[in-house]
Structures are given as structure tokens and as C-alpha cells.
PDB file of C-alpha atoms in Angstrom:
ATOM      1  CA  MET A 283       4.955  12.431  14.049  1.00  0.00           C
ATOM      2  CA  GLU A 284       3.155  12.977  17.316  1.00  0.00           C
ATOM      3  CA  PHE A 285       3.591  10.988  20.530  1.00  0.00           C
ATOM      4  CA  ARG A 286       1.306   9.763  23.278  1.00  0.00           C
ATOM      5  CA  ARG A 287       1.884   8.327  26.725  1.00  0.00           C
ATOM      6  CA  LEU A 288       1.207   4.620  27.130  1.00  0.00           C
ATOM      7  CA  GLY A 289      -1.419   4.280  29.837  1.00  0.00           C
ATOM      8  CA  ARG A 290      -0.474   6.021  33.067  1.00  0.00           C
ATOM      9  CA  SER A 291       3.194   5.247  32.456  1.00  0.00           C
ATOM     10  CA  GLY A 292       6.004   7.609  31.565  1.00  0.00           C
ATOM     11  CA  LEU A 293       6.635   5.822  28.250  1.00  0.00           C
ATOM     12  CA  SER A 294       5.917   7.858  25.125  1.00  0.00           C
ATOM     13  CA  VAL A 295       5.190   6.061  21.855  1.00  0.00           C
ATOM     14  CA  SER A 296       4.716   7.288  18.312  1.00  0.00           C
ATOM     15  CA  GLU A 297       0.989   7.497  17.654  1.00  0.00           C
ATOM     16  CA  ILE A 298       1.588   5.452  14.520  1.00  0.00           C
ATOM     17  CA  SER A 299       3.725   2.383  15.089  1.00  0.00           C
ATOM     18  CA  TYR A 300       5.165  -0.104  12.625  1.00  0.00           C
ATOM     19  CA  GLY A 301       4.291  -3.803  12.867  1.00  0.00           C
ATOM     20  CA  ASN A 302       5.460  -6.813  10.867  1.00  0.00           C
ATOM     21  CA  TRP A 303       2.800  -9.432  11.552  1.00  0.00           C
ATOM     22  CA  LEU A 304       2.031 -10.819   8.076  1.00  0.00           C
ATOM     23  CA  THR A 305       4.912  -9.479   6.055  1.00  0.00           C
ATOM     24  CA  HIS A 306       8.468  -9.782   7.289  1.00  0.00           C
ATOM     25  CA  GLY A 307      10.037 -13.200   7.139  1.00  0.00           C
ATOM     26  CA  SER A 308       7.169 -14.578   5.052  1.00  0.00           C
ATOM     27  CA  GLN A 309       5.364 -12.499   2.396  1.00  0.00           C
ATOM     28  CA  VAL A 310       8.092  -9.914   1.832  1.00  0.00           C
ATOM     29  CA  GLU A 311      11.697 -10.506   0.807  1.00  0.00           C
ATOM     30  CA  GLU A 312      14.456  -9.272   3.110  1.00  0.00           C
ATOM     31  CA  GLU A 313      15.482  -6.276   1.008  1.00  0.00           C
ATOM     32  CA  GLN A 314      11.904  -5.041   0.716  1.00  0.00           C
ATOM     33  CA  ALA A 315      11.286  -5.554   4.429  1.00  0.00           C
ATOM     34  CA  GLN A 316      14.370  -3.519   5.293  1.00  0.00           C
ATOM     35  CA  SER A 317      13.181  -0.749   2.949  1.00  0.00           C
ATOM     36  CA  CYS A 318       9.871  -0.629   4.831  1.00  0.00           C
ATOM     37  CA  ILE A 319      11.630  -0.412   8.209  1.00  0.00           C
ATOM     38  CA  LYS A 320      13.814   2.404   6.893  1.00  0.00           C
ATOM     39  CA  ALA A 321      10.725   4.197   5.571  1.00  0.00           C
ATOM     40  CA  ALA A 322       9.142   3.941   9.030  1.00  0.00           C
ATOM     41  CA  LEU A 323      12.243   5.386  10.679  1.00  0.00           C
ATOM     42  CA  ASP A 324      12.437   8.179   8.083  1.00  0.00           C
ATOM     43  CA  ALA A 325       8.771   9.002   8.755  1.00  0.00           C
ATOM     44  CA  GLY A 326       9.490   9.545  12.452  1.00  0.00           C
ATOM     45  CA  ILE A 327       8.080   6.258  13.730  1.00  0.00           C
ATOM     46  CA  THR A 328       9.931   5.180  16.867  1.00  0.00           C
ATOM     47  CA  THR A 329       7.635   2.354  18.006  1.00  0.00           C
ATOM     48  CA  PHE A 330       8.034  -1.099  16.440  1.00  0.00           C
ATOM     49  CA  ASP A 331       5.795  -4.080  17.212  1.00  0.00           C
ATOM     50  CA  THR A 332       6.405  -7.755  16.495  1.00  0.00           C
ATOM     51  CA  ALA A 333       5.931 -11.184  18.120  1.00  0.00           C
ATOM     52  CA  ASP A 334       7.894 -14.396  18.411  1.00  0.00           C
ATOM     53  CA  VAL A 335       5.221 -16.338  16.519  1.00  0.00           C
ATOM     54  CA  TYR A 336       5.243 -14.073  13.458  1.00  0.00           C
ATOM     55  CA  ALA A 337       6.744 -16.134  10.621  1.00  0.00           C
ATOM     56  CA  ASN A 338       7.728 -18.606  13.356  1.00  0.00           C
ATOM     57  CA  THR A 339      10.335 -16.226  14.860  1.00  0.00           C
ATOM     58  CA  ALA A 340      11.682 -14.941  11.516  1.00  0.00           C
ATOM     59  CA  ALA A 341       9.858 -11.596  11.787  1.00  0.00           C
ATOM     60  CA  GLU A 342      11.656 -10.725  15.017  1.00  0.00           C
ATOM     61  CA  ALA A 343      15.003 -11.496  13.384  1.00  0.00           C
ATOM     62  CA  VAL A 344      14.191  -9.297  10.383  1.00  0.00           C
ATOM     63  CA  LEU A 345      13.243  -6.422  12.676  1.00  0.00           C
ATOM     64  CA  GLY A 346      16.410  -6.888  14.715  1.00  0.00           C
ATOM     65  CA  ARG A 347      18.532  -6.584  11.583  1.00  0.00           C
ATOM     66  CA  GLY A 348      16.521  -3.593  10.380  1.00  0.00           C
ATOM     67  CA  LEU A 349      16.982  -1.645  13.608  1.00  0.00           C
ATOM     68  CA  ALA A 350      20.645  -2.564  14.100  1.00  0.00           C
ATOM     69  CA  GLY A 351      22.793   0.549  14.333  1.00  0.00           C
ATOM     70  CA  GLN A 352      19.937   2.804  15.425  1.00  0.00           C
ATOM     71  CA  ARG A 353      20.213   4.618  18.747  1.00  0.00           C
ATOM     72  CA  ARG A 354      18.490   2.146  21.064  1.00  0.00           C
ATOM     73  CA  GLU A 355      17.289   4.843  23.454  1.00  0.00           C
ATOM     74  CA  SER A 356      15.356   6.448  20.588  1.00  0.00           C
ATOM     75  CA  LEU A 357      13.282   3.323  19.895  1.00  0.00           C
ATOM     76  CA  GLU A 358      10.435   1.491  21.601  1.00  0.00           C
ATOM     77  CA  ILE A 359      10.577  -2.194  20.691  1.00  0.00           C
ATOM     78  CA  PHE A 360       7.540  -4.356  21.498  1.00  0.00           C
ATOM     79  CA  THR A 361       7.146  -8.113  21.196  1.00  0.00           C
ATOM     80  CA  LYS A 362       4.809 -10.827  22.469  1.00  0.00           C
ATOM     81  CA  VAL A 363       4.665 -14.354  23.864  1.00  0.00           C
ATOM     82  CA  PHE A 364       1.968 -17.060  23.917  1.00  0.00           C
ATOM     83  CA  TRP A 365       1.548 -18.894  20.606  1.00  0.00           C
ATOM     84  CA  PRO A 366       3.582 -22.005  19.775  1.00  0.00           C
ATOM     85  CA  THR A 367       7.128 -21.584  18.507  1.00  0.00           C
ATOM     86  CA  GLY A 368       9.888 -24.122  17.992  1.00  0.00           C
ATOM     87  CA  PRO A 369       9.299 -27.824  17.281  1.00  0.00           C
ATOM     88  CA  GLY A 370       6.027 -27.966  19.202  1.00  0.00           C
ATOM     89  CA  GLY A 371       7.053 -29.426  22.533  1.00  0.00           C
ATOM     90  CA  PRO A 372       4.679 -29.288  25.523  1.00  0.00           C
ATOM     91  CA  ASN A 373       6.317 -26.106  26.868  1.00  0.00           C
ATOM     92  CA  ASP A 374       6.703 -24.346  23.516  1.00  0.00           C
ATOM     93  CA  LYS A 375       3.508 -22.345  24.008  1.00  0.00           C
ATOM     94  CA  GLY A 376       1.369 -20.555  26.565  1.00  0.00           C
ATOM     95  CA  LEU A 377       2.081 -18.330  29.537  1.00  0.00           C
ATOM     96  CA  GLY A 378       3.751 -20.722  31.928  1.00  0.00           C
ATOM     97  CA  ARG A 379       6.932 -19.482  33.598  1.00  0.00           C
ATOM     98  CA  LYS A 380       9.250 -21.749  31.591  1.00  0.00           C
ATOM     99  CA  HIS A 381       7.893 -20.652  28.208  1.00  0.00           C
ATOM    100  CA  ILE A 382       7.811 -16.953  29.141  1.00  0.00           C
ATOM    101  CA  MET A 383      11.408 -16.942  30.371  1.00  0.00           C
ATOM    102  CA  GLU A 384      12.798 -18.941  27.469  1.00  0.00           C
ATOM    103  CA  SER A 385      10.809 -16.951  24.920  1.00  0.00           C
ATOM    104  CA  ALA A 386      11.948 -13.623  26.338  1.00  0.00           C
ATOM    105  CA  HIS A 387      15.601 -14.592  26.107  1.00  0.00           C
ATOM    106  CA  ALA A 388      15.160 -15.889  22.550  1.00  0.00           C
ATOM    107  CA  SER A 389      13.379 -12.677  21.523  1.00  0.00           C
ATOM    108  CA  LEU A 390      16.176 -10.560  22.981  1.00  0.00           C
ATOM    109  CA  THR A 391      18.682 -12.479  20.852  1.00  0.00           C
ATOM    110  CA  ARG A 392      16.653 -12.180  17.647  1.00  0.00           C
ATOM    111  CA  LEU A 393      15.929  -8.491  18.230  1.00  0.00           C
ATOM    112  CA  ARG A 394      19.596  -7.785  19.010  1.00  0.00           C
ATOM    113  CA  THR A 395      18.782  -5.837  22.136  1.00  0.00           C
ATOM    114  CA  ASP A 396      19.448  -6.071  25.863  1.00  0.00           C
ATOM    115  CA  TYR A 397      15.880  -5.218  26.826  1.00  0.00           C
ATOM    116  CA  ILE A 398      12.323  -5.165  25.493  1.00  0.00           C
ATOM    117  CA  ASP A 399      10.397  -1.952  26.054  1.00  0.00           C
ATOM    118  CA  LEU A 400       6.992  -3.666  26.161  1.00  0.00           C
ATOM    119  CA  TYR A 401       6.560  -7.425  26.559  1.00  0.00           C
ATOM    120  CA  GLN A 402       2.994  -8.546  25.871  1.00  0.00           C
ATOM    121  CA  ALA A 403       0.946 -11.645  26.630  1.00  0.00           C
ATOM    122  CA  HIS A 404      -0.312 -12.393  23.129  1.00  0.00           C
ATOM    123  CA  ARG A 405      -3.519 -13.976  24.467  1.00  0.00           C
ATOM    124  CA  PHE A 406      -4.898 -14.996  27.861  1.00  0.00           C
ATOM    125  CA  ASP A 407      -3.835 -18.472  28.997  1.00  0.00           C
ATOM    126  CA  HIS A 408      -6.739 -20.316  30.649  1.00  0.00           C
ATOM    127  CA  THR A 409      -4.492 -23.293  31.473  1.00  0.00           C
ATOM    128  CA  VAL A 410      -1.972 -21.463  33.698  1.00  0.00           C
ATOM    129  CA  PRO A 411      -2.649 -19.594  36.970  1.00  0.00           C
ATOM    130  CA  LEU A 412      -2.576 -15.885  36.235  1.00  0.00           C
ATOM    131  CA  GLU A 413      -0.400 -15.449  39.337  1.00  0.00           C
ATOM    132  CA  GLU A 414       2.339 -17.566  37.696  1.00  0.00           C
ATOM    133  CA  THR A 415       2.159 -15.577  34.473  1.00  0.00           C
ATOM    134  CA  MET A 416       2.318 -12.176  36.148  1.00  0.00           C
ATOM    135  CA  ALA A 417       5.119 -13.267  38.503  1.00  0.00           C
ATOM    136  CA  ALA A 418       7.234 -14.366  35.522  1.00  0.00           C
ATOM    137  CA  PHE A 419       6.652 -11.025  33.805  1.00  0.00           C
ATOM    138  CA  ALA A 420       7.515  -9.241  37.053  1.00  0.00           C
ATOM    139  CA  ASP A 421      10.805 -11.130  37.336  1.00  0.00           C
ATOM    140  CA  LEU A 422      11.758 -10.077  33.800  1.00  0.00           C
ATOM    141  CA  VAL A 423      11.039  -6.474  34.764  1.00  0.00           C
ATOM    142  CA  ARG A 424      13.166  -6.718  37.900  1.00  0.00           C
ATOM    143  CA  GLN A 425      15.997  -8.268  35.875  1.00  0.00           C
ATOM    144  CA  GLY A 426      15.933  -5.254  33.534  1.00  0.00           C
ATOM    145  CA  LYS A 427      15.111  -7.387  30.503  1.00  0.00           C
ATOM    146  CA  VAL A 428      11.613  -5.910  30.168  1.00  0.00           C
ATOM    147  CA  LEU A 429      10.594  -2.339  31.008  1.00  0.00           C
ATOM    148  CA  TYR A 430       6.787  -2.544  30.772  1.00  0.00           C
ATOM    149  CA  ILE A 431       4.237  -5.329  30.401  1.00  0.00           C
ATOM    150  CA  GLY A 432       1.086  -5.475  28.351  1.00  0.00           C
ATOM    151  CA  VAL A 433      -1.435  -7.900  26.867  1.00  0.00           C
ATOM    152  CA  SER A 434      -3.217  -8.525  23.588  1.00  0.00           C
ATOM    153  CA  GLU A 435      -6.886  -9.346  23.050  1.00  0.00           C
ATOM    154  CA  TRP A 436      -7.696  -9.727  26.757  1.00  0.00           C
ATOM    155  CA  THR A 437     -11.250  -9.186  27.967  1.00  0.00           C
ATOM    156  CA  ALA A 438     -12.200  -6.475  30.433  1.00  0.00           C
ATOM    157  CA  GLU A 439     -12.389  -9.038  33.248  1.00  0.00           C
ATOM    158  CA  GLN A 440      -8.956 -10.458  32.402  1.00  0.00           C
ATOM    159  CA  ILE A 441      -7.437  -6.974  32.247  1.00  0.00           C
ATOM    160  CA  THR A 442      -8.919  -6.133  35.639  1.00  0.00           C
ATOM    161  CA  ARG A 443      -7.496  -9.305  37.208  1.00  0.00           C
ATOM    162  CA  GLY A 444      -4.090  -8.732  35.630  1.00  0.00           C
ATOM    163  CA  ALA A 445      -3.991  -5.130  36.800  1.00  0.00           C
ATOM    164  CA  ALA A 446      -4.728  -6.155  40.400  1.00  0.00           C
ATOM    165  CA  LEU A 447      -1.812  -8.596  40.385  1.00  0.00           C
ATOM    166  CA  ALA A 448       0.466  -6.045  38.720  1.00  0.00           C
ATOM    167  CA  ARG A 449      -0.264  -3.617  41.546  1.00  0.00           C
ATOM    168  CA  GLU A 450       0.601  -6.279  44.119  1.00  0.00           C
ATOM    169  CA  LEU A 451       3.829  -7.087  42.282  1.00  0.00           C
ATOM    170  CA  LYS A 452       4.567  -3.377  41.699  1.00  0.00           C
ATOM    171  CA  VAL A 453       5.212  -3.744  37.970  1.00  0.00           C
ATOM    172  CA  PRO A 454       4.040  -1.397  35.185  1.00  0.00           C
ATOM    173  CA  PHE A 455       1.065  -2.996  33.397  1.00  0.00           C
ATOM    174  CA  VAL A 456       0.309  -0.407  30.728  1.00  0.00           C
ATOM    175  CA  SER A 457      -1.357  -1.661  27.550  1.00  0.00           C
ATOM    176  CA  ASN A 458      -3.702  -3.921  25.617  1.00  0.00           C
ATOM    177  CA  GLN A 459      -3.313  -4.685  21.918  1.00  0.00           C
ATOM    178  CA  PRO A 460      -6.704  -5.388  20.312  1.00  0.00           C
ATOM    179  CA  GLN A 461      -8.079  -5.375  16.805  1.00  0.00           C
ATOM    180  CA  TYR A 462      -9.876  -2.063  16.362  1.00  0.00           C
ATOM    181  CA  ASN A 463     -11.152  -0.142  13.355  1.00  0.00           C
ATOM    182  CA  MET A 464     -14.273   1.523  11.978  1.00  0.00           C
ATOM    183  CA  LEU A 465     -15.834  -1.873  11.283  1.00  0.00           C
ATOM    184  CA  TRP A 466     -14.629  -3.760  14.384  1.00  0.00           C
ATOM    185  CA  ARG A 467     -15.435  -1.902  17.606  1.00  0.00           C
ATOM    186  CA  VAL A 468     -15.816  -4.756  20.076  1.00  0.00           C
ATOM    187  CA  ILE A 469     -13.506  -3.115  22.653  1.00  0.00           C
ATOM    188  CA  GLU A 470     -15.590   0.019  23.093  1.00  0.00           C
ATOM    189  CA  GLU A 471     -18.268  -1.262  25.472  1.00  0.00           C
ATOM    190  CA  GLN A 472     -16.154  -3.075  28.087  1.00  0.00           C
ATOM    191  CA  VAL A 473     -12.411  -3.220  27.323  1.00  0.00           C
ATOM    192  CA  VAL A 474     -11.866   0.517  26.916  1.00  0.00           C
ATOM    193  CA  PRO A 475     -13.654   1.477  30.176  1.00  0.00           C
ATOM    194  CA  ALA A 476     -11.755  -1.240  32.092  1.00  0.00           C
ATOM    195  CA  SER A 477      -8.471  -0.094  30.554  1.00  0.00           C
ATOM    196  CA  GLU A 478      -9.121   3.527  31.423  1.00  0.00           C
ATOM    197  CA  ARG A 479      -9.936   2.524  34.989  1.00  0.00           C
ATOM    198  CA  GLU A 480      -6.754   0.426  35.318  1.00  0.00           C
ATOM    199  CA  GLY A 481      -4.422   2.858  33.552  1.00  0.00           C
ATOM    200  CA  LEU A 482      -3.911   0.982  30.268  1.00  0.00           C
ATOM    201  CA  SER A 483      -3.869   2.308  26.711  1.00  0.00           C
ATOM    202  CA  GLN A 484      -4.793   0.473  23.534  1.00  0.00           C
ATOM    203  CA  ILE A 485      -2.165  -0.215  20.869  1.00  0.00           C
ATOM    204  CA  VAL A 486      -4.460  -1.237  18.046  1.00  0.00           C
ATOM    205  CA  TRP A 487      -3.849  -3.602  15.173  1.00  0.00           C
ATOM    206  CA  SER A 488      -5.696  -3.757  11.858  1.00  0.00           C
ATOM    207  CA  PRO A 489      -6.774  -0.085  11.799  1.00  0.00           C
ATOM    208  CA  ILE A 490      -7.555  -0.461   8.084  1.00  0.00           C
ATOM    209  CA  ALA A 491      -9.385  -3.796   8.564  1.00  0.00           C
ATOM    210  CA  GLN A 492      -6.801  -5.906   6.736  1.00  0.00           C
ATOM    211  CA  GLY A 493      -6.926  -3.535   3.781  1.00  0.00           C
ATOM    212  CA  VAL A 494     -10.715  -3.425   3.424  1.00  0.00           C
ATOM    213  CA  LEU A 495     -10.837   0.231   4.510  1.00  0.00           C
ATOM    214  CA  THR A 496      -8.462   1.207   1.696  1.00  0.00           C
ATOM    215  CA  GLY A 497     -11.302   0.572  -0.759  1.00  0.00           C
ATOM    216  CA  LYS A 498      -9.309  -1.936  -2.819  1.00  0.00           C
ATOM    217  CA  TYR A 499     -11.951  -4.648  -2.399  1.00  0.00           C
ATOM    218  CA  LYS A 500     -14.998  -3.894  -4.556  1.00  0.00           C
ATOM    219  CA  PRO A 501     -18.564  -5.182  -4.087  1.00  0.00           C
ATOM    220  CA  GLY A 502     -19.506  -7.836  -6.600  1.00  0.00           C
ATOM    221  CA  GLN A 503     -15.906  -8.347  -7.725  1.00  0.00           C
ATOM    222  CA  PRO A 504     -13.319 -10.995  -6.801  1.00  0.00           C
ATOM    223  CA  PRO A 505     -10.445  -9.857  -4.567  1.00  0.00           C
ATOM    224  CA  PRO A 506      -7.492  -8.377  -6.451  1.00  0.00           C
ATOM    225  CA  ALA A 507      -4.773 -10.877  -7.358  1.00  0.00           C
ATOM    226  CA  GLY A 508      -2.021 -10.945  -4.756  1.00  0.00           C
ATOM    227  CA  SER A 509      -4.172  -9.289  -2.078  1.00  0.00           C
ATOM    228  CA  ARG A 510      -4.390 -10.581   1.482  1.00  0.00           C
ATOM    229  CA  ALA A 511      -7.819 -12.059   0.774  1.00  0.00           C
ATOM    230  CA  THR A 512      -6.243 -14.450  -1.754  1.00  0.00           C
ATOM    231  CA  ASP A 513      -3.412 -15.605   0.536  1.00  0.00           C
ATOM    232  CA  GLU A 514      -4.557 -18.471   2.763  1.00  0.00           C
ATOM    233  CA  LYS A 515      -1.286 -18.299   4.724  1.00  0.00           C
ATOM    234  CA  GLY A 516      -1.238 -14.532   4.963  1.00  0.00           C
ATOM    235  CA  GLY A 517      -4.422 -13.438   6.670  1.00  0.00           C
ATOM    236  CA  ALA A 518      -7.255 -14.526   4.388  1.00  0.00           C
ATOM    237  CA  ASN A 519      -9.192 -15.874   7.368  1.00  0.00           C
ATOM    238  CA  PHE A 520      -8.993 -12.501   9.116  1.00  0.00           C
ATOM    239  CA  VAL A 521     -10.135 -10.408   6.170  1.00  0.00           C
ATOM    240  CA  LYS A 522     -12.981 -12.585   4.910  1.00  0.00           C
ATOM    241  CA  ARG A 523     -15.353 -11.458   7.683  1.00  0.00           C
ATOM    242  CA  PHE A 524     -15.363  -7.999   6.068  1.00  0.00           C
ATOM    243  CA  LEU A 525     -15.766  -9.088   2.431  1.00  0.00           C
ATOM    244  CA  ARG A 526     -19.555  -9.041   2.277  1.00  0.00           C
ATOM    245  CA  ASP A 527     -20.995  -6.799  -0.419  1.00  0.00           C
ATOM    246  CA  GLU A 528     -23.028  -4.837   2.115  1.00  0.00           C
ATOM    247  CA  VAL A 529     -19.800  -3.949   3.954  1.00  0.00           C
ATOM    248  CA  LEU A 530     -17.843  -3.136   0.808  1.00  0.00           C
ATOM    249  CA  GLU A 531     -20.643  -0.901  -0.471  1.00  0.00           C
ATOM    250  CA  ARG A 532     -20.583   1.096   2.766  1.00  0.00           C
ATOM    251  CA  VAL A 533     -16.804   1.429   2.545  1.00  0.00           C
ATOM    252  CA  GLU A 534     -17.182   2.845  -0.976  1.00  0.00           C
ATOM    253  CA  ASN A 535     -19.616   5.382   0.469  1.00  0.00           C
ATOM    254  CA  LEU A 536     -16.865   6.563   2.840  1.00  0.00           C
ATOM    255  CA  ARG A 537     -14.786   7.776  -0.095  1.00  0.00           C
ATOM    256  CA  PRO A 538     -16.437  11.219  -0.448  1.00  0.00           C
ATOM    257  CA  LEU A 539     -16.093  11.724   3.310  1.00  0.00           C
ATOM    258  CA  ALA A 540     -12.367  11.013   3.062  1.00  0.00           C
ATOM    259  CA  GLU A 541     -12.037  13.398   0.141  1.00  0.00           C
ATOM    260  CA  GLN A 542     -13.892  16.044   2.103  1.00  0.00           C
ATOM    261  CA  ALA A 543     -11.269  15.695   4.842  1.00  0.00           C
ATOM    262  CA  GLY A 544      -8.412  15.761   2.320  1.00  0.00           C
ATOM    263  CA  LEU A 545      -7.459  12.177   3.127  1.00  0.00           C
ATOM    264  CA  SER A 546      -7.243   8.839   1.380  1.00  0.00           C
ATOM    265  CA  LEU A 547      -9.530   6.112   2.678  1.00  0.00           C
ATOM    266  CA  ALA A 548      -6.582   4.451   4.436  1.00  0.00           C
ATOM    267  CA  GLN A 549      -5.532   7.714   6.074  1.00  0.00           C
ATOM    268  CA  LEU A 550      -9.103   8.312   7.225  1.00  0.00           C
ATOM    269  CA  ALA A 551      -9.223   4.839   8.766  1.00  0.00           C
ATOM    270  CA  VAL A 552      -5.970   5.287  10.687  1.00  0.00           C
ATOM    271  CA  ALA A 553      -6.932   8.797  11.787  1.00  0.00           C
ATOM    272  CA  TRP A 554     -10.314   7.488  12.957  1.00  0.00           C
ATOM    273  CA  VAL A 555      -8.852   5.048  15.507  1.00  0.00           C
ATOM    274  CA  LEU A 556      -6.570   7.786  16.823  1.00  0.00           C
ATOM    275  CA  GLN A 557      -9.605   9.907  17.725  1.00  0.00           C
ATOM    276  CA  ASN A 558     -10.251   7.471  20.597  1.00  0.00           C
ATOM    277  CA  SER A 559      -8.446   8.987  23.576  1.00  0.00           C
ATOM    278  CA  ASN A 560      -7.668   5.524  24.995  1.00  0.00           C
ATOM    279  CA  VAL A 561      -5.687   4.619  21.860  1.00  0.00           C
ATOM    280  CA  ALA A 562      -1.996   5.409  22.247  1.00  0.00           C
ATOM    281  CA  SER A 563      -0.852   4.068  18.883  1.00  0.00           C
ATOM    282  CA  ALA A 564      -2.184   2.510  15.680  1.00  0.00           C
ATOM    283  CA  ILE A 565      -0.040  -0.236  14.171  1.00  0.00           C
ATOM    284  CA  ILE A 566       0.481  -0.090  10.432  1.00  0.00           C
ATOM    285  CA  GLY A 567       2.145  -2.768   8.358  1.00  0.00           C
ATOM    286  CA  ALA A 568       3.555  -2.562   4.869  1.00  0.00           C
ATOM    287  CA  SER A 569       4.872  -4.633   2.004  1.00  0.00           C
ATOM    288  CA  ARG A 570       6.113  -1.522   0.177  1.00  0.00           C
ATOM    289  CA  PRO A 571       7.729   1.673   1.531  1.00  0.00           C
ATOM    290  CA  GLU A 572       5.096   3.780  -0.231  1.00  0.00           C
ATOM    291  CA  GLN A 573       2.426   2.317   2.041  1.00  0.00           C
ATOM    292  CA  VAL A 574       4.322   3.589   5.074  1.00  0.00           C
ATOM    293  CA  HIS A 575       4.652   7.080   3.608  1.00  0.00           C
ATOM    294  CA  GLU A 576       0.942   7.086   2.744  1.00  0.00           C
ATOM    295  CA  ASN A 577      -0.462   5.885   6.055  1.00  0.00           C
ATOM    296  CA  VAL A 578       1.825   7.917   8.308  1.00  0.00           C
ATOM    297  CA  LYS A 579       0.101  11.057   7.028  1.00  0.00           C
ATOM    298  CA  ALA A 580      -2.738  10.223   9.411  1.00  0.00           C
ATOM    299  CA  ALA A 581      -0.547  11.301  12.329  1.00  0.00           C
ATOM    300  CA  GLY A 582      -1.821  14.426  14.028  1.00  0.00           C
ATOM    301  CA  VAL A 583      -5.066  14.538  12.016  1.00  0.00           C
ATOM    302  CA  LYS A 584      -8.108  15.744  13.939  1.00  0.00           C
ATOM    303  CA  LEU A 585     -11.510  14.690  12.600  1.00  0.00           C
ATOM    304  CA  ASP A 586     -14.382  16.999  13.423  1.00  0.00           C
ATOM    305  CA  ALA A 587     -17.526  15.795  15.170  1.00  0.00           C
ATOM    306  CA  ASP A 588     -19.719  16.131  12.085  1.00  0.00           C
ATOM    307  CA  LEU A 589     -17.380  13.907  10.065  1.00  0.00           C
ATOM    308  CA  LEU A 590     -17.335  11.275  12.806  1.00  0.00           C
ATOM    309  CA  THR A 591     -21.137  11.326  12.894  1.00  0.00           C
ATOM    310  CA  SER A 592     -21.266  10.930   9.106  1.00  0.00           C
ATOM    311  CA  ILE A 593     -18.902   7.941   9.279  1.00  0.00           C
ATOM    312  CA  ASP A 594     -21.144   6.272  11.852  1.00  0.00           C
ATOM    313  CA  ALA A 595     -24.229   6.910   9.735  1.00  0.00           C
ATOM    314  CA  THR A 596     -22.539   5.531   6.618  1.00  0.00           C
ATOM    315  CA  LEU A 597     -21.492   2.311   8.365  1.00  0.00           C
ATOM    316  CA  LEU A 598     -24.750   1.828  10.277  1.00  0.00           C
ATOM    317  CA  GLY A 599     -25.690  -1.860  10.314  1.00  0.00           C
ATOM    318  CA  VAL A 600     -22.278  -3.319   9.376  1.00  0.00           C
ATOM    319  CA  VAL A 601     -20.208  -2.434  12.460  1.00  0.00           C
ATOM    320  CA  GLU A 602     -19.389  -5.316  14.825  1.00  0.00           C
ATOM    321  CA  ARG A 603     -19.664  -4.304  18.492  1.00  0.00           C
ATOM    322  CA  ASP A 604     -20.174  -7.601  20.391  1.00  0.00           C
ATOM    323  CA  PRO A 605     -17.661  -7.626  23.304  1.00  0.00           C
ATOM    324  CA  GLY A 606     -18.027 -11.400  23.457  1.00  0.00           C
ATOM    325  CA  LEU A 607     -15.881 -11.658  20.330  1.00  0.00           C
ATOM    326  CA  THR A 608     -12.740 -10.890  22.357  1.00  0.00           C
ATOM    327  CA  VAL A 609     -11.637 -14.459  23.065  1.00  0.00           C
ATOM    328  CA  SER A 610      -8.507 -16.523  23.766  1.00  0.00           C
ATOM    329  CA  PRO A 611      -8.102 -20.257  23.060  1.00  0.00           C
ATOM    330  CA  ARG A 612      -8.834 -22.589  25.969  1.00  0.00           C
ATOM    331  CA  ALA A 613      -6.438 -25.374  25.044  1.00  0.00           C
TER     332      ALA A 613
END
């Protein structure tokens, strides 16, 4: 495993991190989930990402049990706040001070830890003054319950505003967590330059495009039984945007390029996002330990310029680049 600094901070993270968005506490039984966490630890992964909303708080609890007994100083534990949790009361969502404070304390309990390495705003909250949000995060930092703060799926303008307030409050604002992969490059035009300017790194989710970049979805064929595309509660809405035949045909054409590099398609996809110097870590998920062992082999891989050019040529016409697709709900 190799490690990268998160933004301009002194925090090092494993360049491949383990996340449990659509698996733990929902799709995967406890024993299997714990096997995947152990596989991540055995592979040298030290960075673990979750959120309170995943499986309506159950994913955090699974991760807390899985990391219990590990040397806390050797781990970087990330979680997030924004989406509704609990019974759905008026303060059970968003980035108001009450919800942030209560959510942070609940996450600490579920994760079985005294502090969160990186606490992230899971989306931008248009209904709450940004000053209130950043002040609440700053108070958690000063209390020692959070070490660094970050965001997820914020626009370049939102990142710039947040960074200005973080400087005033003297708190370490270090990261953004966007969707990013060969097919979904909407952060490149605006978010990455703004992040570089403000000292943030990207911690990217969906580096294999919800499984599409593994090549398991074939043009002209129905999705495999049990795959994410067939699970309406497990990410089908996210993956369907990539399931057009023209996209799947281009992905099949990537296979010889992966073989040329001595990689599987999944390894090529993870290695590709890590070629972006603003990416500190790529989040992988797993429902089986073998998937962890497979994808972690992308760590440390350097792709040459000719291969990167060939990938771009192969995917020409099916890559999404519109920065306007980085959005947060307004209500």
C-alpha cells in the first residue's frame, strides 16, 4: 500500500480506502462484512469511509465492530452527516448546528471511537447559513472530537466559500468526496482546480462506476442476476446511467488495454483515478473479501501517457464532463 497526504494537511491516507456504502448493514451479512473489513486491513488499507445514513446508521455500527481491537492511531476513520437519520423529525437531517452535533456524537458511539479523523458534510445545505455549518464543525474540532473536516459532492463555488470560512475559523478543511471514474469526470473542469487552489484533495467514490468498469455488464444482455443493477434498494438508480449499449461496448474495448498493462479491468479503473494528482484516495467497496484483494492491486500502479491517451480515445463520446451535474438537494 502507498499513502498520500490529504490536501495541504499533515494527514496521510492509504491511496485505496475501504467504504461500506451499499453493503454493510444491508446487502451483506455481518460475518461476510467483517471478513471484508479484515481483508482490507490485511491488504494494508488504513483508511475507512462510512456515513451515518448508510443502512440508516447500521453501516457505521458494523464498521465500529470490525475495527474494534485495532490500534486506533494506525487508522483513519471517516464519516459524514447531512441525510436524514432517525424517525424523520424536523432536525434529523441537514447541516444545522443541532443535527451536526447530535449526529457526531451518535457516530462516535456507533464507531466505538473517541474521535473522527475526517468528518464530512455529505452534501451542501442550501437551507442553513454556511457560517452556522462551519462554526459547528469548528467546535467539534476544538473539542477534539473531529480532527479534520471535509465535504462531499460540493461545487467549486461551495468549496471556495467553505474554505474561506475555514480559514477564518482556523480549522483544517482538507477534502471533497465526489463520484469520479473514467466515465464520470464532472469534477475535472471546476472542482479540481478550486480544490487545488484551496488545499483540498479528492477522496473519490465509485472508481469502477458501480461495477460497470469491471466489464460484468454486457451490451445487449440483461444485467447479471444479483448485480447492483438489479437491486432497486442497492444502487440501481446510480448504475443505470452507465448501462447504455454504447457505453458497455466501449468498456469492452478497454479490456485489451487492461491486459496490455497486466491489469484486470477493475484494477485499471482504480489505477486510472489515482493518476490524478488531486486524488488522495479511491474508495473501494466489497461484498466478498476476494474483491478487496483484487482491487487493492491497483495501489502504486503508474499508467504511462500512451495508455491514458488510448483510454481517452476508446471512451470518446461516452464520458460525462458537465460540471453542472454536481448538485445538492434544495429542500
